[in-house]
Amino acid sequence: MSIKIGIAGYGNLGRGVECAVKQNPDMTLAAVFTRRNPADVSILTEGVPVCRIEDAADWKDRIDVMILCGGSATDLPEQTPALAQMFNVIDSFDTHARIPEHFANVDAAAKKGGNVGIISVGWDPGMFSLNRLYANAVLPDGKDYTFWGKGVSQGHSDAIRRIEGVKDARQYTIPVESALEAVRAGENPELSTREKHTRECFVVLEEGADAAKVEEEIKTMPNYFVDYDTTVHFISEEELRKNHSGIPHGGFVLRSGRTGWDGENSHLIEYSLKLDSNPEFTSSVLAAYARAAYRLSKEGVSGCKTVFDIAPAYLSGKSGEELRKMML
Amino acid sequence: MSIKIGIAGYGNLGRGVECAVKQNPDMTLAAVFTRRNPADVSILTEGVPVCRIEDAADWKDRIDVMILCGGSATDLPEQTPALAQMFNVIDSFDTHARIPEHFANVDAAAKKGGNVGIISVGWDPGMFSLNRLYANAVLPDGKDYTFWGKGVSQGHSDAIRRIEGVKDARQYTIPVESALEAVRAGENPELSTREKHTRECFVVLEEGADAAKVEEEIKTMPNYFVDYDTTVHFISEEELRKNHSGIPHGGFVLRSGRTGWDGENSHLIEYSLKLDSNPEFTSSVLAAYARAAYRLSKEGVSGCKTVFDIAPAYLSGKSGEELRKMML
């Protein structure tokens, strides 16, 4: 019995899910759904149809879990509730302030359809969130730290590209090593934005653009750069393509805390990710939670869930006996 | 509504649970149970009774969760099933080969009593197991590594103490840094026992004992030392007490894996613990799972569970809304 997966949206994330499905022997890709003309979309898996997203309803009985691969800004707030009426769904919604609203919408739609919807799945939100929760539950007297990077921030790269005179750009978020070390040493530092991360930008200029002016505009950009120590490198288009075409990312979740009758003992919990491909790792997490949605749905569960609500065993294709034997 | 906790067994672990209960505002220590004469057992919490373990049944309606703090060799295989008939129970059973049998015994007893039993809770088994499961589910094509230390191994320290001429001893298990680095670099090394950990021993000799002979006996001891590079230091009793009286431990769980259509991208997931007090950290995990057992029991669940079967949200005193807002 293979879990039949649908992919809604075929960009980097959708392609990542396609690769993840190939890696999981208990899953089969049933169809890919797109807002583009399906004839223009070429996928990796042979023999799998590409369909119009408007025709998703026709697949109601042929798809066990639909994995949504659109963006959080405009796609998912519409698509996840709409598709949750017809399918078990998984998304990677990451607009933190709107999670309560999104949760409520998906919950209502999923309950109406008798489906399971798991939202905000990936690594942050996702695996990082899980680690924050576990660490907080185990060490109630402590302090949390999250560092991101080294990795490409799509939002910051886009912000640079919008500057006049910029042809292309890639921005790396880099954790400050000395801040990380202070946390690991149990110093419980209070860290400002500037003290936690630096930003490094690789910029390709349009011909005739004023480099000094572009650098100034980047470094003083509110929200994105002004609160950080930012380095700007001007490079050629070839160099950008050659050395900066990947989408690596990662980061660290730490909690340092104290135990004992008078808090006399210190402990450090650290979780970290070093990812060659941000979208492919996110996709791999989505696939694991698709398995959970499928199994919960078979048990008659419906409604919206997050990673907090899913017992870990549901993510694995192995039985309880196997898990206890191999991983406990 | 405070969760009423009972502690069965008052050694390092029991005292750790007592401290953990103090740190969790939704828990109250109801009673401590001991096989010793209760009059001989002095606990830290004022006003809480110390009782004979044989009288535990009298407390059936006054304790929500009993946390078992005995040893895995002989205590828990008897006590956990016996107490699971009367109480929700948590234990830290860590004899890996006997987990299936223990699980079955606790499951039968807990179901008979209508209680929840969560076994093998702590950090390994426990938090390390969780991280193995999550990482395997997310990266199906990969390789697992667990390193322990730097930390005190009670079993190895005891083994040294049994040697003729040894008055006292403390053994540290130390991960080999170069092996850790090779794993982190994504080299997927095949590591022998000797390549993963070294063992460092601090030994106090009886007067007149033959140091060379003791050292030889340690280094050639089957199972415990012969497969490791072992260093032996002879020190005074004062030095042992001064510099080696703590019970630190910790370790690393890593999984390196590949994603992409042809496995072209590498990823590294790393979880690590650096613990001043092994028993206090274990106790803190036990306390968090006691909360989960209480809540599951209130929902009508019964039977034996492990950390794999518990949705993370059950560990936290916070509501779903709060968790989504603060930690997702």
XYZ file of C-alpha atoms in Angstrom:
656
model
C 0.000 0.000 0.000
C 1.780 3.093 -1.240
C 0.858 6.599 -0.052
C -0.292 8.557 -3.093
C 1.212 12.044 -3.007
C 0.078 15.124 -4.920
C 2.300 18.185 -5.291
C 0.627 21.591 -5.593
C 3.103 24.106 -7.033
C 6.231 23.116 -8.897
C 9.142 25.420 -8.016
C 12.233 24.567 -5.968
C 10.100 23.194 -3.154
C 7.825 21.137 -5.415
C 10.822 19.637 -7.170
C 12.318 18.889 -3.741
C 9.160 17.014 -2.721
C 9.320 15.059 -5.962
C 12.880 13.963 -5.054
C 11.820 13.143 -1.469
C 8.947 10.954 -2.688
C 11.474 9.007 -4.785
C 13.527 8.377 -1.614
C 10.576 7.019 0.380
C 9.632 3.513 -0.785
C 6.157 3.730 0.765
C 5.195 6.783 -1.330
C 4.206 7.278 -4.966
C 3.845 10.536 -6.830
C 0.311 10.630 -8.243
C 0.215 14.045 -9.929
C 1.705 17.531 -9.941
C -0.635 20.538 -9.972
C 0.339 23.922 -11.347
C -1.126 27.332 -12.066
C 0.967 27.477 -15.226
C 0.012 25.794 -18.466
C 0.707 22.097 -17.664
C 2.204 21.643 -21.115
C 4.931 24.115 -20.135
C 5.894 22.240 -16.956
C 8.352 19.403 -17.282
C 8.885 17.239 -14.199
C 11.514 14.653 -13.297
C 9.315 11.586 -12.713
C 8.353 9.673 -15.826
C 4.717 8.869 -16.459
C 3.262 11.223 -13.837
C 0.722 13.767 -15.104
C 0.993 17.531 -14.652
C -2.474 19.006 -14.142
C -4.152 22.372 -13.740
C -4.568 23.268 -10.081
C -8.233 24.057 -10.865
C -8.735 20.390 -11.689
C -7.483 19.141 -8.316
C -11.016 18.156 -7.263
C -11.006 15.442 -9.950
C -8.195 13.755 -8.010
C -10.036 13.568 -4.710
C -10.027 9.775 -4.586
C -6.652 9.256 -6.208
C -4.481 11.290 -3.824
C -3.876 10.479 -0.141
C -1.933 13.601 0.771
C -1.494 16.862 -1.111
C 1.784 18.665 -0.334
C 1.515 22.400 -0.925
C 4.638 24.014 -2.299
C 3.525 27.622 -2.803
C 4.653 30.747 -0.974
C 3.439 31.918 2.424
C 2.700 35.499 1.340
C -0.230 34.879 -0.984
C -0.448 31.217 -2.100
C -0.828 29.181 1.064
C -3.368 31.386 2.907
C -5.760 30.620 0.014
C -4.653 27.213 -1.176
C -4.220 25.274 2.060
C -7.777 25.837 3.352
C -9.221 25.302 -0.142
C -7.405 22.009 -0.675
C -7.929 20.842 2.938
C -11.620 20.455 2.143
C -10.712 17.765 -0.395
C -7.391 16.284 0.722
C -5.125 15.671 3.650
C -2.680 18.553 3.253
C 0.814 19.588 4.383
C 2.251 23.077 4.014
C 5.330 25.036 5.073
C 3.513 28.264 6.030
C 6.111 30.464 7.731
C 4.567 33.924 8.215
C 4.739 33.750 11.971
C 2.283 36.527 12.818
C -0.433 34.962 10.671
C -0.153 31.407 11.989
C -3.171 31.690 14.364
C -5.414 32.848 11.504
C -4.031 30.254 9.090
C -4.404 27.517 11.701
C -8.074 28.449 12.253
C -8.847 28.534 8.520
C -7.172 25.201 7.824
C -8.771 23.649 10.904
C -12.287 24.607 9.807
C -11.730 23.433 6.224
C -10.035 20.175 7.228
C -12.769 19.309 9.728
C -15.434 20.065 7.132
C -13.708 17.735 4.687
C -12.853 15.106 7.286
C -9.160 15.570 6.520
C -5.897 16.195 8.354
C -3.967 19.405 7.656
C -0.458 19.866 9.030
C 0.836 23.425 8.665
C 4.167 25.192 9.160
C 6.234 22.099 8.423
C 9.907 22.409 7.494
C 12.940 23.318 9.571
C 12.037 26.759 10.939
C 9.153 26.578 11.574
C 9.438 22.817 11.926
C 12.434 20.923 13.268
C 13.733 24.042 15.053
C 10.322 24.569 16.679
C 10.293 20.977 17.926
C 13.693 21.434 19.459
C 12.625 24.651 21.179
C 9.609 22.864 22.652
C 11.460 19.756 23.837
C 14.292 21.821 25.335
C 11.872 24.149 27.133
C 9.886 21.239 28.549
C 13.030 19.539 29.841
C 14.798 22.659 31.155
C 12.095 25.033 32.429
C 14.727 27.306 33.990
C 16.762 28.367 30.975
C 17.270 30.614 28.002
C 16.665 30.003 24.274
C 18.833 31.013 21.354
C 18.251 30.516 17.636
C 20.948 31.361 15.093
C 20.431 31.059 11.334
C 23.021 30.350 8.690
C 25.368 30.266 7.136
C 22.822 30.412 4.361
C 21.132 32.261 1.560
C 18.235 34.487 2.568
C 15.857 34.719 -0.370
C 14.092 37.752 1.116
C 17.298 39.703 1.596
C 18.616 38.746 -1.841
C 15.351 39.988 -3.366
C 15.576 43.246 -1.409
C 19.000 43.957 -2.917
C 17.771 43.106 -6.406
C 15.113 45.793 -6.102
C 17.810 48.512 -5.761
C 18.384 50.571 -8.893
C 21.594 49.565 -10.666
C 21.575 45.993 -9.306
C 21.360 43.228 -11.887
C 21.519 40.254 -9.513
C 22.461 39.539 -5.905
C 22.878 36.834 -3.306
C 22.804 37.499 0.446
C 24.222 35.199 3.117
C 23.129 35.324 6.747
C 26.044 34.321 8.985
C 25.893 33.577 12.710
C 28.521 35.360 14.794
C 30.852 32.623 16.034
C 31.805 34.444 19.251
C 28.125 34.828 20.191
C 27.525 31.114 19.594
C 30.565 30.304 21.723
C 29.327 32.511 24.550
C 26.004 30.646 24.525
C 27.771 27.272 24.471
C 29.930 28.365 27.392
C 26.757 28.871 29.434
C 27.258 32.621 29.745
C 23.566 33.291 28.948
C 24.447 36.467 27.026
C 21.873 39.103 26.106
C 22.514 39.470 22.385
C 21.418 42.341 20.161
C 20.449 41.733 16.544
C 23.876 42.989 15.444
C 25.672 40.676 17.846
C 23.949 37.517 16.593
C 24.305 37.648 12.804
C 26.285 39.382 10.087
C 25.151 39.776 6.458
C 27.348 39.229 3.420
C 26.158 40.367 -0.007
C 27.412 39.423 -3.478
C 26.143 41.936 -5.993
C 26.241 42.087 -9.804
C 25.864 45.672 -11.033
C 24.129 46.885 -14.181
C 26.542 48.537 -16.581
C 27.339 52.078 -15.496
C 25.797 51.693 -12.016
C 27.356 53.581 -9.074
C 28.866 50.942 -6.776
C 29.338 53.289 -3.805
C 25.720 54.404 -3.998
C 24.420 50.807 -4.199
C 26.571 49.767 -1.224
C 25.262 52.698 0.795
C 21.664 51.867 -0.099
C 22.120 48.241 0.965
C 23.823 49.022 4.268
C 21.220 51.583 5.327
C 18.126 49.640 4.240
C 15.650 49.593 7.135
C 14.605 46.195 8.602
C 16.803 44.250 6.186
C 20.342 45.573 6.775
C 20.634 48.683 8.928
C 20.759 46.744 12.208
C 23.515 44.398 10.999
C 27.191 44.559 10.153
C 26.939 44.117 6.408
C 29.681 43.388 3.896
C 29.125 44.050 0.181
C 31.176 42.417 -2.587
C 30.747 43.394 -6.217
C 31.309 40.464 -8.520
C 30.729 39.487 -12.120
C 27.657 37.651 -13.329
C 29.837 34.636 -14.138
C 31.252 34.572 -10.633
C 27.773 34.741 -9.113
C 26.632 31.834 -11.254
C 29.742 29.802 -10.575
C 30.142 30.321 -6.822
C 26.727 31.352 -5.542
C 24.115 29.329 -7.378
C 23.383 26.958 -4.494
C 20.723 27.496 -1.829
C 22.506 26.329 1.323
C 21.187 27.147 4.781
C 21.088 25.900 8.325
C 21.400 27.156 11.840
C 21.430 26.394 15.529
C 18.834 26.082 18.288
C 20.314 26.169 21.760
C 18.903 26.168 25.244
C 21.065 26.549 28.283
C 19.434 25.857 31.597
C 19.984 25.024 35.215
C 18.847 22.199 37.475
C 19.368 21.227 41.099
C 17.827 22.334 44.356
C 19.437 25.776 43.998
C 20.087 25.708 40.246
C 23.655 24.605 40.871
C 24.092 22.560 37.673
C 24.218 23.845 34.079
C 23.177 22.060 30.925
C 23.360 22.851 27.241
C 21.069 21.404 24.575
C 22.110 22.164 20.995
C 20.477 21.240 17.711
C 21.988 22.242 14.417
C 21.445 21.820 10.706
C 23.959 22.223 7.885
C 22.047 22.024 4.624
C 23.336 22.020 1.053
C 19.829 22.720 -0.210
C 17.287 24.564 1.881
C 14.301 23.637 -0.338
C 15.245 19.961 -0.592
C 15.632 19.592 3.164
C 12.326 21.390 3.756
C 10.736 19.051 1.210
C 12.117 16.029 3.030
C 10.441 17.198 6.236
C 7.190 17.775 4.337
C 7.307 14.207 3.001
C 7.815 12.734 6.478
C 4.803 14.667 7.796
C 2.757 13.552 4.775
C 3.207 10.015 6.089
C 1.944 11.174 9.482
C -1.095 12.894 7.940
C -1.945 9.760 5.999
C -1.772 7.554 9.059
C -3.678 9.951 11.311
C -6.357 10.261 8.664
C -6.675 6.459 8.503
C -7.272 6.539 12.254
C -10.173 8.923 11.743
C -8.441 12.085 12.938
C -9.345 15.387 11.262
C -8.493 19.071 11.668
C -5.382 21.235 11.686
C -2.175 20.120 13.385
C 1.374 21.378 13.727
C 4.588 19.455 14.372
C 3.833 19.872 18.086
C 0.735 17.700 17.802
C 2.261 14.724 15.985
C 3.782 11.812 17.905
C 7.212 11.140 16.354
C 6.421 7.493 15.522
C 3.902 8.667 12.897
C 6.771 10.084 10.812
C 8.431 6.731 10.338
C 7.442 3.881 8.047
C 8.699 1.452 10.700
C 6.442 -0.277 13.227
C 6.508 0.481 16.949
C 8.397 -2.775 17.565
C 11.007 -1.945 14.927
C 11.448 1.601 16.232
C 11.917 0.428 19.808
C 14.461 -2.142 18.649
C 16.442 0.041 16.243
C 16.258 3.599 17.551
C 15.257 3.656 21.224
C -4.766 21.851 39.493
C -1.319 20.610 40.333
C 0.002 17.250 39.123
C 0.705 15.127 42.197
C 4.025 13.322 41.764
C 5.297 10.300 43.664
C 8.965 9.284 43.612
C 9.828 5.589 43.957
C 13.470 5.223 44.950
C 15.527 8.015 46.450
C 19.088 7.978 45.098
C 20.683 10.471 42.717
C 17.825 10.104 40.251
C 15.082 10.407 42.861
C 16.695 13.519 44.297
C 16.936 14.882 40.750
C 13.214 14.341 40.232
C 12.547 16.116 43.512
C 14.489 19.136 42.204
C 12.720 18.971 38.833
C 9.297 18.966 40.501
C 10.310 22.140 42.333
C 11.109 23.777 38.955
C 7.722 22.920 37.420
C 4.970 25.126 38.863
C 2.215 22.735 37.763
C 3.641 19.855 39.827
C 3.652 19.006 43.528
C 5.623 16.316 45.271
C 3.123 14.103 47.124
C 5.368 11.443 48.645
C 8.680 9.630 48.317
C 8.757 5.826 48.520
C 11.773 3.832 49.598
C 12.860 0.280 50.349
C 14.976 1.625 53.193
C 13.606 2.507 56.595
C 11.736 5.782 55.894
C 13.073 7.231 59.130
C 16.590 6.948 57.684
C 15.759 8.864 54.501
C 15.937 12.626 54.648
C 14.619 14.502 51.622
C 14.938 18.126 50.514
C 11.263 19.130 50.348
C 9.742 20.167 53.637
C 6.513 18.578 54.765
C 6.504 15.722 52.261
C 6.267 12.208 53.723
C 8.752 9.400 53.066
C 6.908 6.073 52.938
C 7.638 2.384 52.601
C 7.417 1.259 48.998
C 5.168 -1.585 50.236
C 2.604 1.015 51.285
C 2.366 2.622 47.838
C -1.127 1.150 47.298
C -2.439 3.404 50.084
C -1.578 6.371 47.864
C -3.522 5.225 44.812
C -5.906 8.196 44.869
C -3.388 10.770 46.068
C -0.746 10.428 43.343
C -1.262 11.267 39.668
C 2.073 9.987 38.354
C 4.678 7.777 40.012
C 8.215 8.361 38.751
C 10.402 5.291 39.185
C 14.003 6.028 40.071
C 15.436 2.557 40.538
C 17.998 0.711 38.441
C 17.354 -1.132 35.186
C 19.143 -4.325 36.203
C 16.792 -5.563 38.904
C 14.506 -2.779 40.223
C 12.534 -1.551 37.217
C 11.693 -4.923 35.626
C 9.762 -5.693 38.833
C 8.639 -2.280 40.027
C 7.362 -0.639 36.861
C 4.790 -3.342 36.014
C 3.788 -3.666 39.682
C 3.222 0.069 40.130
C 1.638 0.500 36.670
C -1.353 -1.451 37.960
C -1.992 1.326 40.481
C -0.485 4.499 39.007
C 0.510 6.248 35.831
C 4.253 5.524 35.775
C 7.429 6.828 34.164
C 10.751 5.003 34.176
C 14.216 5.317 32.628
C 14.684 1.626 31.773
C 17.842 1.432 29.655
C 18.723 -2.248 29.215
C 18.276 -2.173 25.468
C 17.993 -5.908 24.828
C 15.192 -6.264 27.385
C 13.024 -3.368 26.213
C 10.565 -5.564 24.227
C 9.923 -7.733 27.300
C 9.681 -4.737 29.645
C 7.351 -2.941 27.233
C 5.033 -5.967 27.106
C 4.976 -6.351 30.902
C 4.278 -2.673 31.543
C 1.698 -2.573 28.763
C -0.290 -5.459 30.252
C -0.133 -4.022 33.772
C -0.967 -0.473 32.719
C -3.934 -1.597 30.638
C -5.189 -3.724 33.518
C -5.004 -0.721 35.835
C -6.303 1.764 33.245
C -3.050 3.708 33.518
C -0.372 5.152 31.258
C 3.203 3.863 31.545
C 6.025 5.610 29.705
C 9.266 3.643 29.726
C 12.893 4.300 28.732
C 12.654 8.051 29.337
C 15.828 10.111 29.775
C 18.462 11.184 27.298
C 19.716 7.866 25.901
C 17.270 6.212 25.626
C 15.115 9.320 25.412
C 16.109 12.580 23.777
C 18.820 10.870 21.708
C 16.298 8.266 20.527
C 13.887 11.006 19.453
C 16.607 12.685 17.472
C 17.547 9.414 15.767
C 13.921 8.881 14.789
C 13.272 12.415 13.508
C 16.545 12.483 11.565
C 15.883 9.080 9.994
C 12.368 10.064 8.978
C 13.582 13.294 7.363
C 16.711 11.886 5.694
C 15.921 8.305 4.675
C 19.165 8.085 2.679
C 21.791 8.654 5.353
C 23.968 7.329 8.138
C 23.594 7.611 11.929
C 26.271 8.276 14.497
C 25.990 8.464 18.272
C 28.926 9.593 20.406
C 28.827 9.675 24.190
C 30.748 11.969 26.505
C 32.695 13.587 27.755
C 31.157 12.015 30.804
C 31.353 9.644 33.726
C 30.362 6.061 33.009
C 29.063 4.522 36.209
C 29.378 0.986 34.833
C 33.023 1.424 33.850
C 33.882 3.150 37.130
C 32.328 0.213 39.000
C 34.284 -2.271 36.869
C 37.552 -0.621 37.888
C 36.518 -0.581 41.550
C 36.122 -4.350 41.459
C 39.842 -4.796 40.651
C 41.988 -5.928 43.576
C 44.042 -3.053 44.962
C 41.642 -0.317 43.793
C 40.089 1.826 46.498
C 38.053 4.131 44.263
C 37.868 5.119 40.598
C 36.178 7.374 38.107
C 36.057 6.623 34.371
C 35.367 9.207 31.651
C 34.140 8.240 28.197
C 35.487 10.730 25.649
C 34.426 11.047 22.015
C 37.314 11.191 19.522
C 37.250 14.715 18.112
C 38.702 13.737 14.728
C 35.968 11.123 14.246
C 33.285 13.694 15.102
C 34.848 16.118 12.630
C 34.905 13.484 9.871
C 31.177 12.883 10.417
C 30.469 16.608 10.413
C 32.434 16.977 7.179
C 30.018 14.530 5.547
C 32.683 11.886 5.006
C 30.360 9.097 6.248
C 33.270 7.256 7.890
C 33.032 3.635 9.013
C 34.238 3.902 12.601
C 35.452 1.082 14.804
C 34.785 1.104 18.543
C 38.351 2.299 19.125
C 37.997 5.133 16.633
C 34.884 6.599 18.238
C 35.715 6.880 21.952
C 38.663 6.863 24.305
C 38.504 6.031 28.006
C 40.257 7.960 30.747
C 40.466 6.503 34.239
C 41.300 8.174 37.552
C 42.203 5.537 40.103
C 42.890 5.644 43.845
C 44.974 2.655 44.948
C 44.797 0.796 48.215
C 47.994 1.096 50.188
C 50.662 -1.235 48.852
C 48.784 -2.051 45.629
C 50.767 -2.684 42.445
C 50.006 0.210 40.082
C 51.438 -1.454 36.987
C 49.347 -4.560 37.593
C 46.151 -2.553 38.126
C 46.791 -0.547 34.979
C 47.341 -3.735 32.989
C 44.149 -5.273 34.378
C 42.120 -2.208 33.436
C 43.485 -1.922 29.912
C 42.925 -5.567 29.083
C 39.490 -5.944 30.662
C 37.163 -7.578 28.111
C 34.056 -5.627 26.965
C 34.876 -2.649 29.150
C 38.355 -1.494 28.060
C 40.234 -3.852 25.754
C 38.685 -2.398 22.577
C 39.522 1.198 23.525
C 42.568 3.397 23.874
C 42.584 3.765 27.629
C 44.576 6.146 29.797
C 45.020 5.458 33.501
C 45.967 8.135 36.062
C 46.708 7.263 39.661
C 45.618 10.021 42.004
C 45.033 10.578 45.694
C 41.677 10.152 47.378
C 41.603 13.918 48.023
C 42.184 14.692 44.368
C 39.402 12.318 43.334
C 36.988 13.969 45.735
C 38.047 17.473 44.735
C 38.179 17.150 40.944
C 36.038 14.155 40.072
C 33.010 14.209 42.349
C 30.591 15.474 39.666
C 28.533 13.267 37.371
C 28.783 15.141 34.077
C 27.825 13.530 30.787
C 26.529 14.280 27.336
C 27.091 13.324 23.758
C 26.172 13.760 20.140
C 23.615 12.277 17.761
C 24.367 12.975 14.122
C 22.830 11.935 10.857
C 24.346 12.854 7.547
C 22.223 12.235 4.497
C 21.662 13.055 0.878
C 18.742 14.484 -1.078
C 18.084 15.401 -4.692
C 17.152 13.405 -7.758
C 20.593 11.752 -7.771
C 21.537 12.361 -4.150
C 23.528 15.419 -5.170
C 23.022 17.435 -1.972
C 24.367 16.674 1.514
C 22.858 17.562 4.854
C 23.957 17.217 8.448
C 21.638 17.041 11.457
C 23.383 17.260 14.816
C 21.961 17.109 18.332
C 24.184 17.417 21.352
C 23.975 17.584 25.122
C 26.531 18.956 27.569
C 25.344 18.067 31.055
C 26.789 19.029 34.428
C 24.672 16.385 36.106
C 23.590 13.260 34.281
C 20.995 12.220 36.900
C 19.481 15.715 37.208
C 19.064 16.064 33.455
C 17.546 12.584 33.210
C 15.198 13.541 36.047
C 14.149 16.683 34.200
C 13.168 14.593 31.188
C 11.257 12.204 33.471
C 9.316 15.136 34.942
C 8.336 16.446 31.494
C 7.034 13.004 30.496
C 5.161 12.744 33.801
C 3.145 15.739 32.587
C 2.434 13.901 29.341
C 1.357 10.736 31.178
C -0.997 12.758 33.364
C -2.627 14.458 30.401
C -2.900 11.297 28.313
C -4.449 9.512 31.266
C -7.025 12.294 31.657
C -7.915 11.698 27.987
C -8.626 8.055 28.762
C -5.473 6.604 27.222
C -3.919 3.538 28.844
C -1.024 1.157 28.166
C 2.716 1.372 27.663
C 4.294 4.154 25.597
C 7.782 5.340 24.762
C 8.985 8.819 23.800
C 8.184 7.869 20.181
C 4.472 7.665 20.959
C 4.041 11.020 22.699
C 3.172 14.157 20.727
C 5.613 16.878 21.856
C 2.850 19.281 22.950
C 1.970 16.918 25.824
C 5.330 17.677 27.449
C 4.589 21.353 27.869
C 2.363 23.085 30.366
C 1.481 25.656 27.691
C -1.662 25.496 25.559
C -1.617 24.776 21.825
C -2.243 28.483 21.122
C 0.640 29.547 23.351
C 3.011 26.979 21.858
C 2.172 28.026 18.295
C 2.703 31.644 19.222
C 5.890 31.305 21.260
C 7.777 28.335 19.843
C 6.588 27.485 16.333
